[in-house]
Short mmCIF file of C-alpha atoms in Angstrom, two decimals:
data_model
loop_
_atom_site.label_atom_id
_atom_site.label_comp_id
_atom_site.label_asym_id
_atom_site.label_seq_id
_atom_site.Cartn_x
_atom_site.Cartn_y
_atom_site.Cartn_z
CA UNK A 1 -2.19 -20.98 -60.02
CA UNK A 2 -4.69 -23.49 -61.45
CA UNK A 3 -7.59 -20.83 -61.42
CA UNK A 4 -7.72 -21.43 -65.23
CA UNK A 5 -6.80 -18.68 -66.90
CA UNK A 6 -5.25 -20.44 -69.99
CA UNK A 7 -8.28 -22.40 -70.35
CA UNK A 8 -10.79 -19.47 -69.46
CA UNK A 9 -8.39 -17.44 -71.79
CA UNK A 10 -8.38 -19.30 -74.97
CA UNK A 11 -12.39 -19.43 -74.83
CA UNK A 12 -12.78 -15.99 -73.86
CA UNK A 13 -10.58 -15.44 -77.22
CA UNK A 14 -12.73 -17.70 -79.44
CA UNK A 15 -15.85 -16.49 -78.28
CA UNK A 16 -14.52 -12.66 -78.84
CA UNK A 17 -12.85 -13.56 -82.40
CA UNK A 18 -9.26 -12.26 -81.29
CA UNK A 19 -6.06 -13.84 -80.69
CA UNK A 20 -5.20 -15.29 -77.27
CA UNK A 21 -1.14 -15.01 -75.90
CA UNK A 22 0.09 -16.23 -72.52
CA UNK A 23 3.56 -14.90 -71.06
CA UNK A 24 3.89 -18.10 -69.19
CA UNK A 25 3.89 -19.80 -72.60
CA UNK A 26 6.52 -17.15 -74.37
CA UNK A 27 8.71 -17.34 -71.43
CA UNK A 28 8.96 -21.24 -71.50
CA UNK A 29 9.57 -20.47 -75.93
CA UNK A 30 11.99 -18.15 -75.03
CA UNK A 31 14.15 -19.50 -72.58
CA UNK A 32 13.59 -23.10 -73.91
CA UNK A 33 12.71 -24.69 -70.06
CA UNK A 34 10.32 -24.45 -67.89
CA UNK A 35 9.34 -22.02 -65.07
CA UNK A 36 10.26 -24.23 -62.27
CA UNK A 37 13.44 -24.78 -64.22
CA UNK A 38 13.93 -21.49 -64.24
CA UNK A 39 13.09 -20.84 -60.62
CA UNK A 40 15.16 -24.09 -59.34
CA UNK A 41 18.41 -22.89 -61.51
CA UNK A 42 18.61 -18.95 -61.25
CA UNK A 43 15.68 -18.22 -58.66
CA UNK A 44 12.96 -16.23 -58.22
CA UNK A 45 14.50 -12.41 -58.99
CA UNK A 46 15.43 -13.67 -61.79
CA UNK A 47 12.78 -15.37 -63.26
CA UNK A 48 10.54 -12.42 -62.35
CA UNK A 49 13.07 -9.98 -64.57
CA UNK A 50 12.09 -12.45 -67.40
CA UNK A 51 8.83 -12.54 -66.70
CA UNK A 52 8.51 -8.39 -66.59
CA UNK A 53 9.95 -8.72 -70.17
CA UNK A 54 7.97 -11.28 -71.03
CA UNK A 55 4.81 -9.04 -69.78
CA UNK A 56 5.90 -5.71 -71.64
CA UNK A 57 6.61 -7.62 -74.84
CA UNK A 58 3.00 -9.03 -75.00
CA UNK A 59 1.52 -5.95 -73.98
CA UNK A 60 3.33 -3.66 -76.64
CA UNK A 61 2.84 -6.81 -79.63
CA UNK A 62 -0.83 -8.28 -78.55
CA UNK A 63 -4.48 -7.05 -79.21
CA UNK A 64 -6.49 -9.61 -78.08
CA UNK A 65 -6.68 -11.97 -74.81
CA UNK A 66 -3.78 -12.22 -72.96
CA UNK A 67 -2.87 -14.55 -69.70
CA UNK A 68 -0.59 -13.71 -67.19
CA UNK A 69 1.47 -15.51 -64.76
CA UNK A 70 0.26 -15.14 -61.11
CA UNK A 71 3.00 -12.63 -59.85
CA UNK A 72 3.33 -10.56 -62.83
CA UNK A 73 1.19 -7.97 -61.22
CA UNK A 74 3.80 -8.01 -58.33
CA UNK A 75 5.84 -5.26 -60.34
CA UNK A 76 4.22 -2.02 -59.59
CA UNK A 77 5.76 -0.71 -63.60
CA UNK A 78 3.36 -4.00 -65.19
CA UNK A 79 0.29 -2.90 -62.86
CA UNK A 80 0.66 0.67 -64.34
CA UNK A 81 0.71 -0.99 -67.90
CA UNK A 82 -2.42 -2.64 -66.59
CA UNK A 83 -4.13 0.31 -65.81
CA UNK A 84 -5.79 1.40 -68.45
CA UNK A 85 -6.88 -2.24 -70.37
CA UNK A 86 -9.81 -4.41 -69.14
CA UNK A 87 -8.72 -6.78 -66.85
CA UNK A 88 -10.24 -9.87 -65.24
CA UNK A 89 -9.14 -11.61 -61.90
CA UNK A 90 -10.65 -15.10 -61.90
CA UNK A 91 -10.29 -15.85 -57.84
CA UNK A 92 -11.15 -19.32 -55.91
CA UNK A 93 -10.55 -20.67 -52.59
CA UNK A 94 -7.40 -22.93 -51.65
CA UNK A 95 -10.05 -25.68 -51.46
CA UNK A 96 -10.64 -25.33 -54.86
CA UNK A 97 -6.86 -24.82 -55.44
CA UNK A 98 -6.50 -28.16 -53.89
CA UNK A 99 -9.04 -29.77 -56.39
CA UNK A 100 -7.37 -28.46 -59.08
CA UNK A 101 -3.96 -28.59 -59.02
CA UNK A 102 -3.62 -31.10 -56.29
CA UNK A 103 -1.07 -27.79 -54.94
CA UNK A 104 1.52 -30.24 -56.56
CA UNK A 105 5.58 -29.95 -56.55
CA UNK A 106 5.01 -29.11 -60.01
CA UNK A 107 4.48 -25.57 -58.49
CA UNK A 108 7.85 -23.48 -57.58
CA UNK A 109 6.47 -21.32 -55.14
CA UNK A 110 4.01 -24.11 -53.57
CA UNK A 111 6.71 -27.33 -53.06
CA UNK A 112 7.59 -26.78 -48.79
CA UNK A 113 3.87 -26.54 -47.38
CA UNK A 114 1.43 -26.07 -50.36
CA UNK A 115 -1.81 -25.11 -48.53
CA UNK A 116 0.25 -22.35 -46.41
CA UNK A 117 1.91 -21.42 -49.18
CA UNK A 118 -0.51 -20.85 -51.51
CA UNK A 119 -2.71 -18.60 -48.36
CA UNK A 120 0.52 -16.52 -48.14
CA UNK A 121 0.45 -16.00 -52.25
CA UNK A 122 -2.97 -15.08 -51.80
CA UNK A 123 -2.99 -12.60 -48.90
CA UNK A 124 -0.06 -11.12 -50.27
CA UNK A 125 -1.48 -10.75 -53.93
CA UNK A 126 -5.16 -10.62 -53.42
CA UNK A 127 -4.98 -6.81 -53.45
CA UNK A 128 -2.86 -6.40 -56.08
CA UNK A 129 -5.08 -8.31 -58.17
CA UNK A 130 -8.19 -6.61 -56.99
CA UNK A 131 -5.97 -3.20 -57.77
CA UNK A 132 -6.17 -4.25 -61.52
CA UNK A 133 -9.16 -5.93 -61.83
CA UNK A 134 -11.77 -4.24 -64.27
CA UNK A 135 -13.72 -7.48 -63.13
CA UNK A 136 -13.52 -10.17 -60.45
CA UNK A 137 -14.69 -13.49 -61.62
CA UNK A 138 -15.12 -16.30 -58.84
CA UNK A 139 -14.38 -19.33 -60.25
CA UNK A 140 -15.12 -22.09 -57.33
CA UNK A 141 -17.55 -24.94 -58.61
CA UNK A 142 -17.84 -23.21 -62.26
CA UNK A 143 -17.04 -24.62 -65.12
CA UNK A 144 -14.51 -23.19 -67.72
CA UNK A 145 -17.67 -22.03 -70.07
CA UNK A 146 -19.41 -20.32 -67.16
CA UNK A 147 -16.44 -18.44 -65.77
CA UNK A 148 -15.73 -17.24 -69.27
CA UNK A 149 -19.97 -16.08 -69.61
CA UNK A 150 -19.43 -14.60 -66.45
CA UNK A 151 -16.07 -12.40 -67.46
CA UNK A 152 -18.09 -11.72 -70.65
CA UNK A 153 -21.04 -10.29 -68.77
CA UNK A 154 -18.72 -8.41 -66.04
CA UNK A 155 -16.89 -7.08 -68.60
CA UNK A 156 -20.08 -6.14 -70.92
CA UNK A 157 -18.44 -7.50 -74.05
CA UNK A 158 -20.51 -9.25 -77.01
CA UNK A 159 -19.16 -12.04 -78.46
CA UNK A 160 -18.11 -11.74 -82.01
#
């Protein structure tokens, strides 16, 4: 959450020449609200059914740069889909986190205690990601162009 993976996404995509898709984006087209909508009114099984959809659609349909919502890589059937693309965890701090995002209401699974909430996301997902990851890309005190050099370089990828 707010580690800028739309942002870092859409200028990894320009600077490659593909397209760039993000399943937080086609779920909030599809089901015409948004995610914390969506987690307020049906809750989180739910929304993480869509989002597993959502995730396999965009997989199956999409060539180029695609961003996906922080607990997508909870399901252990979207990790295996993961396995075998090039995939880039952009990680920061919850100090950054708090710069950032302000760990706002805005955020479904941050509104009770943000700071100990987002820790908990962290040390519960941190290995998942890492599990993924072709590439870890810190992004604390970077800005968008240099965390997208950096996943170019980790990745070894040449701009188009």
């Amino acid at each position: 959450m707010g580690v800028g993976k739309s942002t870092v996404g859409q200028l990894l995509a320009e600077r490659l020449g593909v397209g760039y898709r993000d399943t937080d984006e086609d779920i909030v087209a599809a089901e015409g609200r948004t995610i914390a909508d969506i987690f307020v009114a049906e809750g989180e099984p739910a929304f993480r059914a869509i989002e597993k959809r959502a995730v396999q659609a965009a997989l199956a349909e999409h060539e180029g740069v695609l961003a996906l919502g922080g607990g997508a890589i909870l399901d252990a059937e979207i990790r295996g889909l993961l396995a075998d693309r090039r995939v880039v965890y952009l990680s920061m701090d919850v100090e950054e986190a708090v710069k950032r995002t302000g760990l706002n209401a805005a955020r479904p699974l941050l509104a009770l205690n943000p700071r100990r909430q987002w820790r908990e996301l962290m040390e519960a997902r941190r290995h998942l990601y890492e599990e993924v990851a072709t590439a870890v890309v810190a992004t604390d005190g970077r800005t968008p162009e240099e965390v997208t050099q950096a996943a170019l370089d980790a990745l070894e990828l040449k701009e188009a």
